[in-house]
């Protein structure tokens, strides 16, 4: 599984996501940006996205589904 992490904080989250990669075999990519219509493309090829609480409307959810995203965290 590949995960895309929005709102990524390198200074305190990288160690945890790197451990997830080693321990569970989950690959990830990340960006400090919030998920928006303009940044949704960053999650192309990922089955899941992780993000901080933010606005997530139906149009954005459809955009993610069109990119193959199946899970939100």
GROMACS .gro file of N, CA, C and O in nm:
model
  292
    1UNK      N    1   0.085  -0.117   0.000
    1UNK     CA    2   0.000   0.000   0.000
    1UNK      C    3   0.089   0.123   0.000
    1UNK      O    4   0.193   0.126   0.063
    2UNK      N    5   0.043   0.227  -0.069
    2UNK     CA    6   0.113   0.354  -0.068
    2UNK      C    7   0.021   0.460  -0.008
    2UNK      O    8  -0.097   0.467  -0.040
    3UNK      N    9   0.077   0.540   0.078
    3UNK     CA   10   0.005   0.644   0.151
    3UNK      C   11   0.063   0.780   0.113
    3UNK      O   12   0.184   0.794   0.099
    4UNK      N   13  -0.025   0.878   0.094
    4UNK     CA   14   0.022   1.015   0.076
    4UNK      C   15  -0.017   1.095   0.199
    4UNK      O   16  -0.132   1.092   0.242
    5UNK      N   17   0.080   1.167   0.256
    5UNK     CA   18   0.057   1.243   0.378
    5UNK      C   19   0.056   1.392   0.345
    5UNK      O   20   0.156   1.448   0.300
    6UNK      N   21  -0.059   1.455   0.365
    6UNK     CA   22  -0.071   1.601   0.352
    6UNK      C   23  -0.043   1.663   0.488
    6UNK      O   24  -0.053   1.597   0.591
    7UNK      N   25  -0.009   1.791   0.490
    7UNK     CA   26   0.018   1.864   0.614
    7UNK      C   27   0.134   1.800   0.691
    7UNK      O   28   0.138   1.801   0.814
    8UNK      N   29   0.228   1.744   0.617
    8UNK     CA   30   0.340   1.670   0.676
    8UNK      C   31   0.436   1.764   0.747
    8UNK      O   32   0.478   1.865   0.692
    9UNK      N   33   0.470   1.728   0.871
    9UNK     CA   34   0.567   1.805   0.950
    9UNK      C   35   0.694   1.719   0.961
    9UNK      O   36   0.699   1.625   1.039
   10UNK      N   37   0.791   1.754   0.881
   10UNK     CA   38   0.915   1.677   0.874
   10UNK      C   39   0.983   1.665   1.010
   10UNK      O   40   1.034   1.560   1.045
   11UNK      N   41   0.980   1.772   1.089
   11UNK     CA   42   1.056   1.776   1.215
   11UNK      C   43   1.007   1.679   1.321
   11UNK      O   44   1.084   1.638   1.407
   12UNK      N   45   0.881   1.637   1.314
   12UNK     CA   46   0.835   1.544   1.417
   12UNK      C   47   0.758   1.422   1.363
   12UNK      O   48   0.733   1.328   1.438
   13UNK      N   49   0.724   1.421   1.236
   13UNK     CA   50   0.647   1.309   1.184
   13UNK      C   51   0.731   1.210   1.102
   13UNK      O   52   0.696   1.093   1.093
   14UNK      N   53   0.839   1.257   1.042
   14UNK     CA   54   0.917   1.170   0.954
   14UNK      C   55   0.958   1.040   1.024
   14UNK      O   56   0.948   0.933   0.966
   15UNK      N   57   1.006   1.048   1.147
   15UNK     CA   58   1.052   0.927   1.216
   15UNK      C   59   0.941   0.823   1.229
   15UNK      O   60   0.964   0.704   1.218
   16UNK      N   61   0.817   0.869   1.249
   16UNK     CA   62   0.705   0.776   1.265
   16UNK      C   63   0.665   0.713   1.131
   16UNK      O   64   0.638   0.593   1.125
   17UNK      N   65   0.663   0.793   1.027
   17UNK     CA   66   0.628   0.739   0.896
   17UNK      C   67   0.740   0.650   0.842
   17UNK      O   68   0.713   0.550   0.776
   18UNK      N   69   0.863   0.682   0.870
   18UNK     CA   70   0.974   0.595   0.830
   18UNK      C   71   0.964   0.460   0.902
   18UNK      O   72   0.988   0.356   0.843
   19UNK      N   73   0.926   0.463   1.029
   19UNK     CA   74   0.908   0.338   1.105
   19UNK      C   75   0.792   0.257   1.046
   19UNK      O   76   0.802   0.134   1.036
   20UNK      N   77   0.686   0.324   1.006
   20UNK     CA   78   0.572   0.256   0.943
   20UNK      C   79   0.617   0.184   0.816
   20UNK      O   80   0.575   0.071   0.790
   21UNK      N   81   0.703   0.248   0.740
   21UNK     CA   82   0.755   0.187   0.618
   21UNK      C   83   0.832   0.060   0.652
   21UNK      O   84   0.813  -0.044   0.589
   22UNK      N   85   0.918   0.068   0.750
   22UNK     CA   86   1.000  -0.048   0.789
   22UNK      C   87   0.916  -0.160   0.850
   22UNK      O   88   0.933  -0.277   0.818
   23UNK      N   89   0.827  -0.126   0.940
   23UNK     CA   90   0.753  -0.226   1.017
   23UNK      C   91   0.634  -0.286   0.944
   23UNK      O   92   0.604  -0.404   0.961
   24UNK      N   93   0.565  -0.205   0.865
   24UNK     CA   94   0.443  -0.254   0.801
   24UNK      C   95   0.454  -0.263   0.649
   24UNK      O   96   0.361  -0.309   0.583
   25UNK      N   97   0.565  -0.217   0.595
   25UNK     CA   98   0.583  -0.223   0.451
   25UNK      C   99   0.495  -0.126   0.375
   25UNK      O  100   0.466  -0.147   0.258
   26UNK      N  101   0.452  -0.020   0.440
   26UNK     CA  102   0.369   0.081   0.376
   26UNK      C  103   0.459   0.193   0.326
   26UNK      O  104   0.530   0.256   0.404
   27UNK      N  105   0.458   0.215   0.196
   27UNK     CA  106   0.537   0.321   0.136
   27UNK      C  107   0.459   0.452   0.148
   27UNK      O  108   0.336   0.451   0.152
   28UNK      N  109   0.530   0.563   0.155
   28UNK     CA  110   0.460   0.691   0.164
   28UNK      C  111   0.536   0.799   0.089
   28UNK      O  112   0.655   0.790   0.063
   29UNK      N  113   0.459   0.903   0.055
   29UNK     CA  114   0.512   1.028   0.001
   29UNK      C  115   0.443   1.136   0.082
   29UNK      O  116   0.337   1.112   0.143
   30UNK      N  117   0.500   1.256   0.085
   30UNK     CA  118   0.444   1.358   0.173
   30UNK      C  119   0.464   1.499   0.119
   30UNK      O  120   0.553   1.523   0.037
   31UNK      N  121   0.381   1.589   0.169
   31UNK     CA  122   0.390   1.731   0.136
   31UNK      C  123   0.341   1.811   0.257
   31UNK      O  124   0.248   1.768   0.325
   32UNK      N  125   0.399   1.928   0.280
   32UNK     CA  126   0.348   2.012   0.388
   32UNK      C  127   0.216   2.082   0.351
   32UNK      O  128   0.150   2.140   0.436
   33UNK      N  129   0.175   2.070   0.225
   33UNK     CA  130   0.053   2.137   0.177
   33UNK      C  131  -0.073   2.068   0.226
   33UNK      O  132  -0.074   1.947   0.251
   34UNK      N  133  -0.181   2.146   0.234
   34UNK     CA  134  -0.313   2.091   0.266
   34UNK      C  135  -0.371   2.027   0.140
   34UNK      O  136  -0.336   2.066   0.029
   35UNK      N  137  -0.462   1.931   0.157
   35UNK     CA  138  -0.527   1.874   0.040
   35UNK      C  139  -0.628   1.973  -0.018
   35UNK      O  140  -0.716   2.022   0.053
   36UNK      N  141  -0.610   2.006  -0.144
   36UNK     CA  142  -0.699   2.097  -0.216
   36UNK      C  143  -0.714   2.045  -0.358
   36UNK      O  144  -0.643   1.952  -0.399
   37UNK      N  145  -0.801   2.106  -0.435
   37UNK     CA  146  -0.817   2.067  -0.575
   37UNK      C  147  -0.684   2.084  -0.649
   37UNK      O  148  -0.653   2.008  -0.740
   38UNK      N  149  -0.604   2.180  -0.608
   38UNK     CA  150  -0.476   2.205  -0.672
   38UNK      C  151  -0.363   2.114  -0.627
   38UNK      O  152  -0.261   2.105  -0.695
   39UNK      N  153  -0.379   2.046  -0.514
   39UNK     CA  154  -0.273   1.956  -0.465
   39UNK      C  155  -0.316   1.809  -0.465
   39UNK      O  156  -0.237   1.722  -0.431
   40UNK      N  157  -0.438   1.783  -0.504
   40UNK     CA  158  -0.489   1.645  -0.504
   40UNK      C  159  -0.403   1.554  -0.591
   40UNK      O  160  -0.381   1.438  -0.557
   41UNK      N  161  -0.352   1.606  -0.700
   41UNK     CA  162  -0.272   1.524  -0.793
   41UNK      C  163  -0.150   1.460  -0.725
   41UNK      O  164  -0.098   1.360  -0.773
   42UNK      N  165  -0.106   1.518  -0.615
   42UNK     CA  166   0.010   1.463  -0.544
   42UNK      C  167  -0.016   1.321  -0.493
   42UNK      O  168   0.076   1.244  -0.474
   43UNK      N  169  -0.144   1.289  -0.473
   43UNK     CA  170  -0.181   1.157  -0.420
   43UNK      C  171  -0.206   1.054  -0.530
   43UNK      O  172  -0.244   0.941  -0.500
   44UNK      N  173  -0.183   1.089  -0.654
   44UNK     CA  174  -0.205   0.993  -0.764
   44UNK      C  175  -0.119   0.869  -0.740
   44UNK      O  176  -0.001   0.878  -0.707
   45UNK      N  177  -0.180   0.754  -0.754
   45UNK     CA  178  -0.110   0.628  -0.733
   45UNK      C  179  -0.109   0.580  -0.589
   45UNK      O  180  -0.054   0.474  -0.560
   46UNK      N  181  -0.168   0.656  -0.499
   46UNK     CA  182  -0.175   0.616  -0.358
   46UNK      C  183  -0.314   0.561  -0.327
   46UNK      O  184  -0.413   0.610  -0.378
   47UNK      N  185  -0.318   0.461  -0.241
   47UNK     CA  186  -0.446   0.404  -0.200
   47UNK      C  187  -0.508   0.479  -0.082
   47UNK      O  188  -0.627   0.467  -0.059
   48UNK      N  189  -0.425   0.551  -0.008
   48UNK     CA  190  -0.474   0.620   0.112
   48UNK      C  191  -0.409   0.756   0.124
   48UNK      O  192  -0.299   0.779   0.073
   49UNK      N  193  -0.480   0.847   0.191
   49UNK     CA  194  -0.423   0.976   0.225
   49UNK      C  195  -0.442   1.001   0.374
   49UNK      O  196  -0.536   0.952   0.435
   50UNK      N  197  -0.349   1.076   0.429
   50UNK     CA  198  -0.356   1.119   0.568
   50UNK      C  199  -0.349   1.270   0.568
   50UNK      O  200  -0.272   1.329   0.492
   51UNK      N  201  -0.429   1.333   0.654
   51UNK     CA  202  -0.430   1.479   0.658
   51UNK      C  203  -0.479   1.528   0.793
   51UNK      O  204  -0.548   1.457   0.865
   52UNK      N  205  -0.443   1.651   0.823
   52UNK     CA  206  -0.490   1.719   0.943
   52UNK      C  207  -0.634   1.764   0.917
   52UNK      O  208  -0.670   1.788   0.802
   53UNK      N  209  -0.717   1.777   1.019
   53UNK     CA  210  -0.853   1.825   0.996
   53UNK      C  211  -0.854   1.952   0.912
   53UNK      O  212  -0.784   2.048   0.942
   54UNK      N  213  -0.929   1.946   0.804
   54UNK     CA  214  -0.940   2.059   0.713
   54UNK      C  215  -1.067   2.040   0.629
   54UNK      O  216  -1.133   1.938   0.638
   55UNK      N  217  -1.094   2.137   0.547
   55UNK     CA  218  -1.212   2.130   0.462
   55UNK      C  219  -1.194   2.020   0.357
   55UNK      O  220  -1.094   2.016   0.286
   56UNK      N  221  -1.291   1.932   0.350
   56UNK     CA  222  -1.287   1.822   0.255
   56UNK      C  223  -1.428   1.810   0.198
   56UNK      O  224  -1.515   1.745   0.257
   57UNK      N  225  -1.454   1.876   0.086
   57UNK     CA  226  -1.588   1.875   0.030
   57UNK      C  227  -1.608   1.759  -0.068
   57UNK      O  228  -1.514   1.686  -0.101
   58UNK      N  229  -1.730   1.741  -0.114
   58UNK     CA  230  -1.764   1.629  -0.200
   58UNK      C  231  -1.684   1.631  -0.331
   58UNK      O  232  -1.642   1.526  -0.379
   59UNK      N  233  -1.662   1.748  -0.387
   59UNK     CA  234  -1.586   1.757  -0.512
   59UNK      C  235  -1.443   1.708  -0.492
   59UNK      O  236  -1.388   1.637  -0.577
   60UNK      N  237  -1.382   1.743  -0.381
   60UNK     CA  238  -1.245   1.700  -0.354
   60UNK      C  239  -1.241   1.549  -0.328
   60UNK      O  240  -1.151   1.479  -0.377
   61UNK      N  241  -1.339   1.497  -0.258
   61UNK     CA  242  -1.346   1.353  -0.235
   61UNK      C  243  -1.360   1.278  -0.368
   61UNK      O  244  -1.297   1.174  -0.388
   62UNK      N  245  -1.442   1.330  -0.459
   62UNK     CA  246  -1.456   1.268  -0.591
   62UNK      C  247  -1.324   1.273  -0.667
   62UNK      O  248  -1.287   1.178  -0.737
   63UNK      N  249  -1.253   1.384  -0.655
   63UNK     CA  250  -1.124   1.397  -0.722
   63UNK      C  251  -1.026   1.291  -0.670
   63UNK      O  252  -0.957   1.225  -0.748
   64UNK      N  253  -1.021   1.272  -0.539
   64UNK     CA  254  -0.935   1.169  -0.481
   64UNK      C  255  -0.977   1.030  -0.528
   64UNK      O  256  -0.893   0.948  -0.563
   65UNK      N  257  -1.106   1.004  -0.530
   65UNK     CA  258  -1.153   0.873  -0.576
   65UNK      C  259  -1.111   0.848  -0.721
   65UNK      O  260  -1.068   0.739  -0.757
   66UNK      N  261  -1.116   0.951  -0.803
   66UNK     CA  262  -1.073   0.940  -0.941
   66UNK      C  263  -0.925   0.910  -0.955
   66UNK      O  264  -0.881   0.854  -1.055
   67UNK      N  265  -0.847   0.947  -0.854
   67UNK     CA  266  -0.703   0.920  -0.853
   67UNK      C  267  -0.671   0.782  -0.798
   67UNK      O  268  -0.555   0.741  -0.795
   68UNK      N  269  -0.772   0.712  -0.747
   68UNK     CA  270  -0.752   0.578  -0.692
   68UNK      C  271  -0.744   0.571  -0.542
   68UNK      O  272  -0.720   0.465  -0.486
   69UNK      N  273  -0.764   0.683  -0.474
   69UNK     CA  274  -0.761   0.684  -0.327
   69UNK      C  275  -0.885   0.613  -0.274
   69UNK      O  276  -0.997   0.641  -0.315
   70UNK      N  277  -0.862   0.520  -0.181
   70UNK     CA  278  -0.971   0.442  -0.122
   70UNK      C  279  -0.992   0.469   0.026
   70UNK      O  280  -1.096   0.439   0.081
   71UNK      N  281  -0.888   0.520   0.094
   71UNK     CA  282  -0.893   0.536   0.239
   71UNK      C  283  -0.850   0.675   0.279
   71UNK      O  284  -0.755   0.731   0.224
   72UNK      N  285  -0.918   0.730   0.380
   72UNK     CA  286  -0.883   0.861   0.438
   72UNK      C  287  -0.848   0.842   0.583
   72UNK      O  288  -0.915   0.769   0.654
   73UNK      N  289  -0.744   0.909   0.627
   73UNK     CA  290  -0.706   0.900   0.768
   73UNK      C  291  -0.675   1.040   0.820
   73UNK      O  292  -0.623   1.123   0.750
   0.00000   0.00000   0.00000
